Structure formats: C-alpha cells, structure tokens
Short mmCIF file of C-alpha atoms in Angstrom, two decimals:
data_model
loop_
_atom_site.label_atom_id
_atom_site.label_comp_id
_atom_site.label_asym_id
_atom_site.label_seq_id
_atom_site.Cartn_x
_atom_site.Cartn_y
_atom_site.Cartn_z
CA UNK A 16 -22.31 -17.67 41.79
CA UNK A 17 -20.70 -19.74 39.06
CA UNK A 18 -17.91 -21.11 41.25
CA UNK A 19 -19.94 -24.00 42.81
CA UNK A 20 -21.18 -25.10 39.38
CA UNK A 21 -17.66 -24.94 37.94
CA UNK A 22 -16.29 -26.87 40.91
CA UNK A 23 -19.00 -29.54 40.57
CA UNK A 24 -18.25 -29.84 36.83
CA UNK A 25 -14.54 -30.29 37.49
CA UNK A 26 -15.20 -32.93 40.17
CA UNK A 27 -17.51 -34.77 37.79
CA UNK A 28 -14.88 -34.77 35.05
CA UNK A 29 -12.23 -35.98 37.49
CA UNK A 30 -14.53 -38.76 38.68
CA UNK A 31 -15.25 -39.93 35.12
CA UNK A 32 -11.55 -39.90 34.24
CA UNK A 33 -10.54 -41.73 37.44
CA UNK A 34 -13.36 -44.29 37.24
CA UNK A 35 -12.64 -45.00 33.57
CA UNK A 36 -8.95 -45.48 34.29
CA UNK A 37 -9.60 -47.77 37.28
CA UNK A 38 -12.09 -49.92 35.36
CA UNK A 39 -9.53 -50.86 32.72
CA UNK A 40 -7.60 -53.28 34.94
CA UNK A 41 -10.54 -55.39 36.21
CA UNK A 42 -11.98 -55.56 32.69
CA UNK A 43 -8.64 -56.80 31.38
CA UNK A 44 -8.50 -59.45 34.11
CA UNK A 45 -12.09 -60.58 33.46
CA UNK A 46 -11.34 -60.97 29.76
CA UNK A 47 -8.10 -62.86 30.42
CA UNK A 48 -9.84 -65.24 32.85
CA UNK A 49 -12.64 -65.90 30.37
CA UNK A 50 -10.11 -66.67 27.64
CA UNK A 51 -8.28 -69.14 29.91
CA UNK A 52 -11.57 -70.85 30.79
CA UNK A 53 -12.44 -70.96 27.08
CA UNK A 54 -9.15 -72.65 26.20
CA UNK A 55 -9.50 -75.17 29.02
CA UNK A 56 -13.10 -76.07 28.27
CA UNK A 57 -13.39 -79.57 26.84
CA UNK A 58 -14.84 -80.34 23.41
CA UNK A 59 -18.15 -81.34 25.00
CA UNK A 60 -18.56 -78.12 26.96
CA UNK A 61 -20.60 -76.37 24.29
CA UNK A 62 -22.76 -74.37 26.67
CA UNK A 63 -19.76 -73.33 28.78
CA UNK A 64 -17.89 -72.20 25.67
CA UNK A 65 -20.88 -70.13 24.57
CA UNK A 66 -21.00 -68.45 27.99
CA UNK A 67 -17.28 -67.68 27.90
CA UNK A 68 -17.61 -66.21 24.40
CA UNK A 69 -20.41 -63.98 25.71
CA UNK A 70 -18.23 -62.80 28.60
CA UNK A 71 -15.35 -61.95 26.24
CA UNK A 72 -17.70 -60.11 23.90
CA UNK A 73 -19.39 -58.11 26.66
CA UNK A 74 -16.05 -57.28 28.26
CA UNK A 75 -14.79 -55.92 24.93
CA UNK A 76 -17.94 -53.80 24.66
CA UNK A 77 -17.43 -52.41 28.18
CA UNK A 78 -13.75 -51.70 27.48
CA UNK A 79 -14.65 -49.68 24.38
CA UNK A 80 -17.23 -47.74 26.38
CA UNK A 81 -14.71 -47.03 29.16
CA UNK A 82 -12.13 -45.87 26.61
CA UNK A 83 -14.71 -43.60 24.97
CA UNK A 84 -15.71 -42.05 28.31
CA UNK A 85 -12.07 -41.45 29.21
CA UNK A 86 -11.43 -39.78 25.86
CA UNK A 87 -14.50 -37.55 26.24
CA UNK A 88 -13.37 -36.59 29.74
CA UNK A 89 -9.98 -35.54 28.39
CA UNK A 90 -11.62 -33.57 25.61
CA UNK A 91 -13.94 -31.80 28.06
CA UNK A 92 -11.10 -30.84 30.35
CA UNK A 93 -8.78 -29.79 27.53
CA UNK A 94 -6.20 -32.36 28.61
CA UNK A 95 -6.01 -34.40 25.41
CA UNK A 96 -2.43 -34.28 24.13
CA UNK A 97 -2.27 -33.47 20.41
CA UNK A 98 0.68 -33.47 18.01
CA UNK A 99 -0.25 -31.07 15.22
CA UNK A 100 1.58 -31.67 11.94
CA UNK A 101 0.95 -31.14 8.24
CA UNK A 102 -1.42 -33.92 7.15
CA UNK A 103 -1.54 -34.75 3.44
CA UNK A 104 -5.18 -35.75 2.94
CA UNK A 105 -4.56 -37.55 -0.34
CA UNK A 106 -2.22 -39.96 1.46
CA UNK A 107 -4.35 -40.33 4.62
CA UNK A 108 -7.72 -40.78 2.92
CA UNK A 109 -6.18 -43.04 0.29
CA UNK A 110 -4.85 -45.39 2.97
CA UNK A 111 -8.15 -45.29 4.88
CA UNK A 112 -10.21 -45.93 1.75
CA UNK A 113 -8.21 -49.06 0.98
CA UNK A 114 -8.69 -50.36 4.53
CA UNK A 115 -12.37 -49.52 4.86
CA UNK A 116 -13.16 -50.75 1.33
CA UNK A 117 -12.26 -54.29 2.43
CA UNK A 118 -14.84 -54.09 5.22
CA UNK A 119 -17.38 -52.60 2.84
CA UNK A 120 -16.80 -55.41 0.36
CA UNK A 121 -18.07 -57.92 2.94
CA UNK A 122 -21.25 -55.85 3.31
CA UNK A 123 -21.73 -55.28 -0.41
CA UNK A 124 -20.98 -51.55 -0.06
CA UNK A 125 -18.43 -49.84 -2.31
CA UNK A 126 -16.23 -47.20 -0.63
CA UNK A 127 -14.83 -44.94 -3.34
CA UNK A 128 -12.78 -41.74 -3.12
CA UNK A 129 -14.57 -38.78 -4.69
CA UNK A 130 -11.55 -36.58 -5.25
CA UNK A 131 -8.99 -35.75 -2.56
CA UNK A 132 -6.63 -32.80 -2.29
CA UNK A 133 -5.29 -30.53 0.41
CA UNK A 134 -3.03 -30.40 3.44
CA UNK A 135 -4.28 -29.43 6.91
CA UNK A 136 -2.77 -28.96 10.39
CA UNK A 137 -3.99 -31.86 12.53
CA UNK A 138 -2.98 -34.73 14.78
CA UNK A 139 -2.84 -37.53 12.23
CA UNK A 140 -3.87 -40.34 14.60
CA UNK A 141 -6.75 -38.36 16.12
CA UNK A 142 -7.90 -37.25 12.67
CA UNK A 143 -7.82 -40.87 11.54
CA UNK A 144 -9.81 -41.86 14.64
CA UNK A 145 -12.50 -39.27 13.92
CA UNK A 146 -12.73 -40.19 10.24
CA UNK A 147 -12.98 -43.90 11.03
CA UNK A 148 -16.00 -43.14 13.24
CA UNK A 149 -17.65 -41.34 10.32
CA UNK A 150 -16.78 -44.05 7.80
CA UNK A 151 -17.99 -46.77 10.17
CA UNK A 152 -21.30 -44.93 10.62
CA UNK A 153 -21.63 -44.54 6.86
CA UNK A 154 -21.09 -48.27 6.33
CA UNK A 155 -23.67 -49.12 8.99
CA UNK A 156 -26.29 -46.92 7.35
CA UNK A 157 -25.65 -47.86 3.71
CA UNK A 158 -27.62 -50.81 2.26
CA UNK A 159 -25.88 -53.46 0.20
CA UNK A 160 -25.36 -52.41 -3.40
CA UNK A 161 -24.90 -48.71 -2.63
CA UNK A 162 -21.83 -46.53 -2.16
CA UNK A 163 -19.98 -44.32 0.33
CA UNK A 164 -17.77 -41.45 -0.84
CA UNK A 165 -15.04 -39.84 1.29
CA UNK A 166 -13.56 -36.72 -0.29
CA UNK A 167 -11.47 -33.62 0.48
CA UNK A 168 -11.63 -30.33 -1.42
CA UNK A 169 -9.69 -27.08 -0.91
CA UNK A 170 -12.06 -24.11 -0.48
CA UNK A 171 -10.07 -20.89 -0.25
CA UNK A 172 -8.38 -20.72 3.17
CA UNK A 173 -9.96 -24.03 4.23
CA UNK A 174 -10.19 -27.66 3.20
CA UNK A 175 -13.51 -29.47 3.41
CA UNK A 176 -13.46 -33.21 4.12
CA UNK A 177 -16.72 -35.02 3.42
CA UNK A 178 -18.02 -38.51 4.11
CA UNK A 179 -21.14 -39.08 2.04
CA UNK A 180 -23.30 -42.19 2.06
CA UNK A 181 -26.25 -43.25 -0.07
CA UNK A 182 -28.16 -44.77 2.81
CA UNK A 183 -31.64 -44.06 4.12
CA UNK A 184 -30.82 -40.63 5.53
CA UNK A 185 -31.69 -39.13 8.92
CA UNK A 186 -35.07 -37.60 9.74
CA UNK A 187 -34.99 -33.80 10.28
CA UNK A 188 -36.08 -34.05 13.92
CA UNK A 189 -32.95 -36.05 14.78
CA UNK A 190 -30.39 -33.76 13.12
CA UNK A 191 -30.17 -31.15 15.94
CA UNK A 192 -29.30 -33.93 18.42
CA UNK A 193 -27.02 -36.08 16.31
CA UNK A 194 -23.79 -35.02 18.08
CA UNK A 195 -25.25 -35.41 21.59
CA UNK A 196 -23.79 -38.12 23.80
CA UNK A 197 -25.69 -41.41 23.94
CA UNK A 198 -28.16 -40.12 21.35
CA UNK A 199 -29.18 -42.60 18.68
CA UNK A 200 -31.63 -41.86 15.89
CA UNK A 201 -32.46 -45.58 15.87
CA UNK A 202 -32.09 -46.86 19.47
CA UNK A 203 -33.00 -50.42 18.48
CA UNK A 204 -29.83 -50.72 16.38
CA UNK A 205 -27.39 -49.31 18.88
CA UNK A 206 -26.80 -52.13 21.35
CA UNK A 207 -27.02 -54.79 18.70
CA UNK A 208 -24.16 -53.16 16.76
CA UNK A 209 -22.06 -52.35 19.83
CA UNK A 210 -22.74 -48.64 19.34
CA UNK A 211 -23.19 -46.76 22.62
CA UNK A 212 -24.08 -43.49 20.92
CA UNK A 213 -20.75 -41.79 21.66
CA UNK A 214 -19.04 -41.99 18.27
CA UNK A 215 -20.26 -38.74 16.74
CA UNK A 216 -19.71 -36.90 20.04
CA UNK A 217 -16.11 -38.09 20.04
CA UNK A 218 -15.66 -37.16 16.37
CA UNK A 219 -16.96 -33.65 17.05
CA UNK A 220 -14.74 -33.28 20.14
CA UNK A 221 -11.65 -34.38 18.23
CA UNK A 222 -12.33 -32.13 15.25
CA UNK A 223 -12.99 -29.12 17.52
CA UNK A 224 -9.85 -29.81 19.57
CA UNK A 225 -7.80 -29.72 16.36
CA UNK A 226 -9.30 -26.39 15.31
CA UNK A 227 -11.84 -27.70 12.82
CA UNK A 228 -15.61 -27.55 12.41
CA UNK A 229 -18.04 -30.40 11.82
CA UNK A 230 -21.67 -30.52 10.68
CA UNK A 231 -24.11 -32.91 9.06
CA UNK A 232 -26.63 -32.70 6.21
CA UNK A 233 -29.11 -35.45 5.44
CA UNK A 234 -32.12 -36.15 3.25
CA UNK A 235 -34.36 -39.11 4.03
CA UNK A 236 -34.22 -41.67 1.24
CA UNK A 237 -31.19 -40.00 -0.38
CA UNK A 238 -28.31 -40.18 2.10
CA UNK A 239 -26.16 -38.30 4.58
CA UNK A 240 -23.07 -36.11 4.35
CA UNK A 241 -20.86 -35.27 7.31
CA UNK A 242 -18.42 -32.48 6.54
CA UNK A 243 -15.34 -31.24 8.36
CA UNK A 244 -13.71 -27.91 7.64
CA UNK A 245 -10.07 -27.32 8.58
CA UNK A 246 -7.78 -24.40 7.82
CA UNK A 247 -5.29 -25.06 5.07
CA UNK A 248 -1.81 -25.80 6.38
CA UNK A 249 0.30 -22.65 6.06
CA UNK A 250 2.93 -22.85 3.34
CA UNK A 251 5.30 -20.35 4.95
#
C-alpha cells in the first residue's frame, strides 16, 4: 500500500532536483545578458539602467531559490555528499564572528562571542552554511543598538552551539512551524529581504544530516536562541 506513495515521493524529488539543475543555465544567461545591456546603456538611459538592475536583482533571487530547492532535494533523498572531520569550534566560530561582525556593524548590531569551546564531527563547509543562516536570521531580527551572541559549550558527551539574539522574539504560536519550508512568522518581511522561508529548513536538514539536533527557544520582547547539539569528537 505504501509503494505508490513512496514512488510518487521519489518522482517528486527527482523532478525538483532535475528542474532546479536545468534552471541554473537559463538564469545564468539572463543575468549575463542583463549585465551586458547595463554596460552598453548610455549615460542618459536612466530608466533602462533601472530595469536592467531589477532584472539582475530578481535573477539573483531566483538563483538562490533554485540552489536552496536543489539542496533540500539532496537532503531529502540522502544524496548530499558530506566530508566529516574534526571541527574546532573556537576556530570556526571565531572566524565567522569576525566576518559577521562587520555586517552587524553596518546595522548597529554587535556580534560578540559568548564563550566557545569544543570539537565536533561535522562537514566544516556545511556547518558554516547552517550557522551563517542562523546568524543572518539573528541580525535581521535584532534592532540597532542590541547584540547577538554565538557560543559553544561542551555538555558531557555533546557540545551545544547557540546563536542568541536580543531581538523582538517569536510568538509562541509560530514556534512549532518555524522549521517548516516557506513558513515565515512575518510574511511581510520575507520578500522584501530576499528571504523565501527556506533558511531554517535548510539549517535543520544540514544539522540532522551531520548527526546533530536543532531546536529553538524564544520569548517575545526578550529574544531568541537557536541551539544545535552535536556529539563531541572522539579523542581515540
């Protein structure tokens, strides 16, 4: 009885992967053509330049969405290649804090490490990708003059990584859905920021694929903490 449903699911995943892959080339060509037209537009072609800028911007947005859908398809099918190594969190989070702090500075938000220790088994690039999603979300939600705090703390056989912001928090009714695809607690902000509502779904998929767990706690008016638990890297 389950075979038709399983077969339909596999065909759907194959379609998403194939469609996402095939869309990359035309999107690249559209962007390249728009850039050529932008360079060739004369100094008096203000309206044409504005239109070309819009095409480039929208093409970039579509490319990110296609890449996200392809990644989710690979996660769903278990076909995402991972290279698991010992990841020193002090080094990784230190590098990321320095990079993200420069972005936060432009928004008036301080990004400060709140203690980092521990080594975990993970794919360093995929872990970085997931953490950047969480840090980007924290920056978006934190008003100017407040702070975000990434941290990592050994807890027995595990290490807990946390990204905590002092933003407005998330209402309780949204928390059960926060990792769902295309779900946005504030739909009005999503398109304007280029957020399709896939970031947290991708972060959860990446963390789970690497053997970790992810959850979120939030208090309205106080802030939000997303935590990731990974096993400690074995020493022998």
